[in-house]
Short mmCIF file of C-alpha atoms and ligand atoms in Angstrom, two decimals:
data_model
loop_
_atom_site.label_atom_id
_atom_site.label_comp_id
_atom_site.label_asym_id
_atom_site.label_seq_id
_atom_site.Cartn_x
_atom_site.Cartn_y
_atom_site.Cartn_z
CA MET A 1 0.00 0.00 0.00
CA SER A 2 1.26 3.48 -0.82
CA ILE A 3 2.18 5.98 1.88
CA LYS A 4 0.04 9.10 2.26
CA LEU A 5 2.22 12.16 2.86
CA ASP A 6 -0.18 13.78 5.29
CA GLY A 7 0.48 17.51 5.31
CA LYS A 8 -2.03 18.19 8.08
CA HIS A 9 -0.37 15.75 10.45
CA CYS A 10 3.16 16.88 9.59
CA SER A 11 2.10 20.54 10.01
CA LEU A 12 0.66 19.87 13.45
CA GLU A 13 3.90 18.23 14.54
CA ILE A 14 5.97 21.17 13.33
CA GLN A 15 3.53 23.67 14.85
CA GLU A 16 3.84 21.99 18.26
CA ARG A 17 7.60 22.44 18.03
CA LEU A 18 7.12 26.09 16.98
CA SER A 19 4.79 26.82 19.92
CA LYS A 20 7.45 25.50 22.28
CA THR A 21 10.17 27.49 20.52
CA VAL A 22 8.14 30.69 20.94
CA SER A 23 7.32 30.15 24.61
CA GLU A 24 10.94 29.25 25.41
CA GLY A 25 12.31 32.32 23.62
CA LEU A 26 9.85 34.90 24.91
CA LEU A 27 11.71 35.77 28.09
CA SER A 28 14.98 36.60 26.30
CA ALA A 29 13.34 38.15 23.26
CA LYS A 30 11.04 40.33 25.41
CA ARG A 31 8.41 40.31 22.67
CA PRO A 32 6.55 37.72 20.60
CA PRO A 33 7.37 37.07 16.93
CA SER A 34 5.28 39.26 14.65
CA LEU A 35 4.16 39.12 11.04
CA ALA A 36 2.56 41.78 8.81
CA VAL A 37 0.39 40.59 5.92
CA ILE A 38 -0.43 43.03 3.14
CA ARG A 39 -3.62 42.15 1.28
CA ILE A 40 -4.66 44.20 -1.74
CA GLY A 41 -8.19 44.13 -3.15
CA ASP A 42 -11.07 41.81 -2.34
CA ASP A 43 -10.21 38.53 -4.06
CA PRO A 44 -12.19 36.03 -1.91
CA ALA A 45 -9.58 33.25 -2.16
CA SER A 46 -6.91 35.67 -0.85
CA GLY A 47 -9.28 36.55 1.99
CA VAL A 48 -9.49 32.88 2.98
CA TYR A 49 -5.70 32.42 2.77
CA VAL A 50 -5.05 35.53 4.89
CA ALA A 51 -7.59 34.39 7.51
CA ASN A 52 -5.90 30.94 7.63
CA LYS A 53 -2.54 32.59 8.18
CA GLU A 54 -3.90 34.80 10.99
CA ARG A 55 -5.42 31.74 12.69
CA ALA A 56 -2.21 29.73 12.38
CA CYS A 57 -0.16 32.63 13.82
CA ALA A 58 -2.51 33.03 16.78
CA LYS A 59 -2.29 29.31 17.55
CA ILE A 60 1.46 29.32 18.06
CA GLY A 61 1.94 32.76 19.59
CA ILE A 62 2.90 34.91 16.60
CA LYS A 63 1.36 38.39 16.59
CA SER A 64 -0.14 39.07 13.16
CA LEU A 65 -1.19 42.38 11.64
CA VAL A 66 -3.20 42.56 8.43
CA TYR A 67 -3.00 45.65 6.21
CA HIS A 68 -5.94 45.45 3.83
CA LEU A 69 -5.55 47.98 1.01
CA GLU A 70 -8.08 48.84 -1.67
CA GLU A 71 -7.85 47.28 -5.16
CA LYS A 72 -6.93 50.60 -6.79
CA VAL A 73 -4.19 51.54 -4.32
CA SER A 74 -1.16 53.17 -5.98
CA ASN A 75 2.18 51.40 -6.26
CA GLN A 76 3.74 54.27 -4.27
CA LYS A 77 1.36 53.74 -1.34
CA ILE A 78 2.25 50.05 -1.16
CA GLU A 79 5.97 50.84 -1.33
CA ASP A 80 5.54 53.44 1.44
CA LEU A 81 3.82 50.85 3.62
CA ILE A 82 6.56 48.29 2.94
CA HIS A 83 9.26 50.81 3.83
CA GLN A 84 7.45 51.71 7.05
CA LEU A 85 7.21 48.00 7.97
CA ASN A 86 10.88 47.49 7.06
CA GLU A 87 11.81 50.13 9.65
CA ASP A 88 9.68 48.62 12.44
CA ASN A 89 12.10 46.89 14.81
CA ASP A 90 9.31 44.92 16.47
CA LEU A 91 8.31 43.25 13.21
CA ASP A 92 9.94 40.03 11.98
CA GLY A 93 8.09 39.22 8.77
CA ILE A 94 6.36 40.97 5.88
CA LEU A 95 4.22 39.04 3.44
CA LEU A 96 2.59 40.41 0.32
CA GLN A 97 -0.43 38.20 -0.35
CA LEU A 98 -0.40 37.02 -3.98
CA PRO A 99 -1.83 37.26 -6.56
CA LEU A 100 -1.92 41.05 -6.84
CA PRO A 101 -4.29 43.04 -9.07
CA LYS A 102 -2.81 42.85 -12.57
CA GLU A 103 -1.75 46.52 -12.74
CA LEU A 104 0.81 45.84 -9.98
CA ASN A 105 4.21 44.20 -10.42
CA ALA A 106 4.56 41.65 -7.62
CA GLN A 107 8.29 40.97 -8.02
CA LYS A 108 9.15 44.70 -8.02
CA LEU A 109 7.19 45.18 -4.79
CA ILE A 110 8.73 42.09 -3.17
CA SER A 111 12.16 43.57 -3.99
CA GLN A 112 11.29 46.48 -1.67
CA ILE A 113 10.88 44.17 1.34
CA ASN A 114 13.89 43.97 3.66
CA PRO A 115 15.26 40.50 2.73
CA SER A 116 15.64 39.59 6.41
CA LYS A 117 11.84 40.03 6.77
CA ASP A 118 10.90 38.32 3.49
CA VAL A 119 9.10 35.38 5.07
CA ASP A 120 7.74 34.21 1.71
CA GLY A 121 11.36 33.66 0.60
CA LEU A 122 10.74 35.35 -2.75
CA HIS A 123 13.15 38.31 -2.56
CA GLU A 124 16.06 37.95 -5.00
CA THR A 125 18.52 37.95 -2.08
CA ASN A 126 16.82 34.92 -0.55
CA ILE A 127 16.49 33.17 -3.91
CA GLY A 128 20.23 33.85 -4.39
CA LYS A 129 20.99 32.32 -0.99
CA LEU A 130 19.01 29.22 -1.96
CA ILE A 131 20.95 28.88 -5.20
CA LYS A 132 24.23 29.37 -3.32
CA CYS A 133 23.07 26.81 -0.74
CA GLU A 134 23.46 29.37 2.08
CA PRO A 135 21.12 29.41 5.09
CA GLY A 136 18.22 31.85 4.87
CA LEU A 137 14.50 32.32 4.48
CA ARG A 138 13.07 29.81 2.01
CA SER A 139 9.98 29.87 -0.22
CA CYS A 140 7.22 28.24 1.74
CA THR A 141 5.61 25.69 -0.61
CA PRO A 142 8.90 24.08 -1.76
CA ALA A 143 10.32 24.05 1.77
CA GLY A 144 7.09 22.41 2.93
CA ILE A 145 7.49 19.67 0.32
CA ILE A 146 11.02 18.86 1.51
CA ASN A 147 9.84 18.66 5.13
CA LEU A 148 6.95 16.41 4.13
CA LEU A 149 9.40 14.01 2.43
CA ASN A 150 11.74 14.18 5.44
CA SER A 151 8.85 13.38 7.79
CA LYS A 152 8.59 9.92 6.18
CA ASN A 153 12.36 9.51 5.77
CA ILE A 154 12.07 9.56 1.99
CA LYS A 155 15.61 9.93 0.69
CA ILE A 156 16.28 12.64 -1.88
CA GLU A 157 20.03 12.18 -2.41
CA GLY A 158 20.83 10.30 -5.60
CA LYS A 159 17.19 10.27 -6.74
CA ARG A 160 16.05 11.26 -10.20
CA VAL A 161 13.62 14.17 -9.64
CA VAL A 162 11.37 15.65 -12.32
CA VAL A 163 9.63 18.95 -11.60
CA VAL A 164 6.78 19.92 -13.93
CA GLY A 165 6.60 23.73 -13.79
CA ARG A 166 9.26 26.46 -13.58
CA SER A 167 7.54 29.28 -11.68
CA LEU A 168 9.48 31.44 -9.25
CA LEU A 169 6.96 30.46 -6.58
CA VAL A 170 7.26 26.67 -6.86
CA GLY A 171 9.06 25.05 -9.80
CA LYS A 172 12.40 26.87 -9.64
CA PRO A 173 12.88 26.87 -5.85
CA ILE A 174 11.86 23.21 -5.39
CA SER A 175 14.26 22.24 -8.20
CA ASN A 176 17.11 24.09 -6.46
CA MET A 177 16.29 22.59 -3.07
CA MET A 178 16.29 19.10 -4.59
CA LEU A 179 19.59 19.85 -6.34
CA ASN A 180 21.14 21.12 -3.08
CA LEU A 181 20.04 17.86 -1.49
CA ASN A 182 21.98 15.94 -4.17
CA ALA A 183 19.13 14.80 -6.41
CA THR A 184 19.51 14.78 -10.18
CA VAL A 185 16.89 17.25 -11.33
CA THR A 186 15.04 17.80 -14.60
CA ILE A 187 12.72 20.80 -14.94
CA ALA A 188 9.86 20.52 -17.44
CA HIS A 189 7.58 23.33 -18.67
CA SER A 190 4.99 24.09 -21.30
CA LYS A 191 7.53 23.91 -24.15
CA THR A 192 9.04 20.60 -23.04
CA LYS A 193 8.91 17.85 -25.65
CA ASN A 194 8.05 14.26 -24.70
CA LEU A 195 6.85 15.24 -21.21
CA LYS A 196 5.48 11.76 -20.54
CA ASP A 197 8.81 10.04 -21.26
CA ILE A 198 10.61 12.47 -18.95
CA CYS A 199 8.09 12.04 -16.13
CA LEU A 200 8.32 8.27 -16.45
CA GLN A 201 11.99 8.47 -15.42
CA ALA A 202 11.22 10.20 -12.13
CA ASP A 203 11.81 8.57 -8.75
CA ILE A 204 10.20 11.71 -7.32
CA LEU A 205 7.74 13.55 -9.56
CA VAL A 206 6.71 17.07 -8.45
CA VAL A 207 3.79 18.44 -10.43
CA ALA A 208 3.23 22.21 -10.30
CA ALA A 209 1.74 22.94 -13.70
CA GLY A 210 -1.48 24.57 -12.48
CA LYS A 211 -3.57 22.30 -14.75
CA PRO A 212 -6.34 20.28 -13.12
CA LYS A 213 -6.17 16.48 -13.54
CA PHE A 214 -3.28 16.80 -15.97
CA ILE A 215 -1.15 13.82 -14.89
CA ASP A 216 -2.49 10.26 -14.95
CA SER A 217 -0.83 6.92 -14.26
CA SER A 218 0.71 6.77 -17.74
CA PHE A 219 3.16 9.53 -16.64
CA VAL A 220 4.23 7.76 -13.47
CA LYS A 221 6.89 5.10 -12.89
CA GLU A 222 5.99 2.13 -10.69
CA GLY A 223 7.19 2.84 -7.13
CA ALA A 224 7.69 6.59 -7.64
CA VAL A 225 6.87 9.31 -5.10
CA ILE A 226 4.38 11.82 -6.46
CA ILE A 227 3.94 15.34 -5.11
CA ASP A 228 0.86 17.18 -6.32
CA VAL A 229 1.25 20.92 -5.79
CA GLY A 230 -1.75 21.98 -7.88
CA ILE A 231 -4.95 23.06 -6.24
CA HIS A 232 -8.15 23.78 -8.16
CA ARG A 233 -11.80 24.21 -7.27
CA LEU A 234 -13.91 22.49 -9.92
CA LYS A 235 -17.70 22.53 -10.38
CA SER A 236 -19.29 19.10 -10.39
CA SER A 237 -20.97 18.17 -13.70
CA THR A 238 -23.90 16.54 -11.89
CA ASN A 239 -24.79 19.10 -9.20
CA ASN A 240 -23.85 22.62 -8.14
CA MET A 241 -21.26 21.49 -5.63
CA THR A 242 -17.58 22.34 -6.01
CA GLN A 243 -14.70 20.04 -5.32
CA LEU A 244 -10.98 20.52 -4.78
CA CYS A 245 -8.57 18.65 -7.00
CA GLY A 246 -4.90 18.76 -7.90
CA ASP A 247 -2.85 18.55 -11.10
CA VAL A 248 -2.74 14.76 -10.70
CA ILE A 249 -5.57 12.23 -11.08
CA MET A 250 -4.56 10.65 -7.81
CA GLU A 251 -7.15 7.85 -7.85
CA ASP A 252 -5.58 6.65 -11.11
CA VAL A 253 -2.00 6.90 -9.84
CA ILE A 254 -2.25 5.77 -6.24
CA SER A 255 -1.92 2.01 -6.72
CA LYS A 256 1.33 2.51 -8.64
CA VAL A 257 3.23 4.83 -6.32
CA PHE A 258 5.34 4.40 -3.20
CA ALA A 259 4.04 7.64 -1.68
CA PHE A 260 1.71 10.51 -2.64
CA THR A 261 0.35 13.83 -1.39
CA PRO A 262 -3.44 14.16 -1.18
CA VAL A 263 -5.30 17.28 -2.35
CA PRO A 264 -6.47 18.81 -0.11
CA GLY A 265 -4.34 18.00 2.96
CA GLY A 266 -0.94 17.46 1.37
CA VAL A 267 1.25 20.35 0.27
CA GLY A 268 -1.26 23.11 1.18
CA PRO A 269 -1.07 22.91 5.01
CA MET A 270 2.73 22.73 4.82
CA THR A 271 2.86 26.06 2.98
CA VAL A 272 1.20 27.92 5.87
CA THR A 273 3.38 26.14 8.43
CA MET A 274 6.55 27.14 6.59
CA LEU A 275 5.47 30.77 6.80
CA LEU A 276 5.42 30.36 10.57
CA VAL A 277 8.84 28.69 10.50
CA ASN A 278 10.31 31.58 8.49
CA THR A 279 8.75 34.16 10.82
CA ILE A 280 10.17 32.50 13.94
CA PHE A 281 13.55 31.99 12.24
CA SER A 282 13.63 35.75 11.56
CA TRP A 283 12.47 36.54 15.14
CA GLN A 284 15.28 34.44 16.61
CA LYS A 285 17.83 36.29 14.48
CA ARG A 286 16.43 39.76 15.18
CA CYS A 287 16.17 39.16 18.94
CA GLY A 288 19.63 37.62 19.29
CA LEU A 289 18.35 34.12 20.10
CA ILE A 290 20.08 30.95 18.95
CA SER A 291 18.68 29.64 15.65
CA THR A 292 16.97 26.33 16.30
CA LEU A 293 14.99 25.85 13.10
CA ASP A 294 17.73 25.51 10.48
CA ASP A 295 16.85 21.84 9.88
CA LEU A 296 13.41 22.95 8.62
CA LEU A 297 14.83 25.41 6.05
CA PRO A 298 16.34 23.34 3.21
P1 NAP B 301 2.30 29.03 -12.64
O1 NAP B 301 3.06 30.25 -12.26
O2 NAP B 301 1.10 29.15 -13.50
O3 NAP B 301 3.34 28.04 -13.36
C1 NAP B 301 2.92 26.89 -13.99
C2 NAP B 301 4.11 26.22 -14.63
O4 NAP B 301 3.66 25.03 -15.25
C3 NAP B 301 4.79 27.06 -15.71
O5 NAP B 301 6.19 26.98 -15.57
C4 NAP B 301 4.32 26.40 -17.01
O6 NAP B 301 5.28 26.44 -18.06
C5 NAP B 301 4.13 24.96 -16.58
N1 NAP B 301 3.16 24.30 -17.45
C6 NAP B 301 1.93 24.74 -17.80
N2 NAP B 301 1.36 23.88 -18.66
C7 NAP B 301 2.24 22.88 -18.83
C8 NAP B 301 2.23 21.70 -19.62
N3 NAP B 301 1.20 21.39 -20.42
N4 NAP B 301 3.30 20.90 -19.59
C9 NAP B 301 4.37 21.20 -18.80
N5 NAP B 301 4.43 22.31 -18.03
C10 NAP B 301 3.38 23.14 -18.06
O7 NAP B 301 1.85 28.22 -11.36
P2 NAP B 301 2.49 28.09 -9.88
O8 NAP B 301 2.36 29.35 -9.15
O9 NAP B 301 3.82 27.45 -9.98
O10 NAP B 301 1.47 27.05 -9.24
C11 NAP B 301 1.25 25.77 -9.80
C12 NAP B 301 0.06 25.13 -9.14
O11 NAP B 301 0.34 24.98 -7.76
C13 NAP B 301 -1.24 25.96 -9.19
O12 NAP B 301 -2.33 25.07 -9.27
C14 NAP B 301 -1.26 26.66 -7.86
O13 NAP B 301 -2.57 26.99 -7.43
C15 NAP B 301 -0.67 25.61 -6.97
N6 NAP B 301 -0.02 26.12 -5.77
C16 NAP B 301 -0.34 25.50 -4.61
C17 NAP B 301 0.25 25.90 -3.44
C18 NAP B 301 -0.10 25.19 -2.18
O14 NAP B 301 0.23 25.67 -1.11
N7 NAP B 301 -0.76 24.04 -2.26
C19 NAP B 301 1.17 26.95 -3.43
C20 NAP B 301 1.52 27.54 -4.66
C21 NAP B 301 0.92 27.11 -5.83
P3 NAP B 301 5.79 27.82 -18.75
O15 NAP B 301 6.77 28.41 -17.78
O16 NAP B 301 6.41 27.37 -20.01
O17 NAP B 301 4.59 28.68 -18.93
#
């Protein structure tokens, strides 16, 4: 039987450790860790994600502040807010909730965040540190995937890894993390030829194409580990209900694989937990505490 890589369970375990880390550090730090989330516009999905993040912060003792700006806010106003938050010595993390309204350039705004507070790990300084294999804040979804594999002692070194997708958010950072952990990595994208043949070589197949039910069992090698990053809400053809699914048709693949991530409950919960890890990592550094979370930041 294949192993379910249960992101909810793994997240709870890490969050217990984080709660302890916060309570043990409070006396020396003299303040709790704190995170500012900037939300722009009224996209309902972003609203849900921000609320989840606030709840997760509250649970482990991180103070969270949400700055909700109107859809038509000027670039300058957002930059001013970021600069103000950069200067706040009692703040450890700044997160710009994505996606942004299309008039705004996300990467340019992220570049304005002080890299030591970039708890989404998307600033070029932090991406550079990842590529150079130096310690630092890491992008949350890829770091969550590595921790999920570690939680079941799934070895990465020496494995053939195929990543479908090359976004800055997922595909590129997970490829670099896998490479740093001594896997042999192939990155596929929309212009890749013979995608199926390439996927069939993977010991670990990471799918982040953003295409619902794109990968079936014909792409997957017997005994592989499959990580489904995609998340989509689809309308049922028979009733008005909606249903979450990933990029992978997991029911078709499951009997063939050694391990898999469910959707929902796989990669998603790990993403939020890694935001907490990054925030506490930054808090420890800013408050002169000893870093105790390096093993969670691949
Ligand atoms: P993205 O920016 O849209 O990138 C998608 C990537 O997939 C691109 O590199 C694209 O190639 C590639 N691609 C598209 N069609 C392809 C095809 N037919 N064959 C091979 N490659 C193809 O998406 P993303 O931000 O990386 O996110 C990917 C998925 O993960 C989405 O469903 C997103 O919602 C989900 N996600 C989930 C979490 C979580 O916490 N669970 C977090 C982040 C993202 P090109 O570069 O050539 O266009």
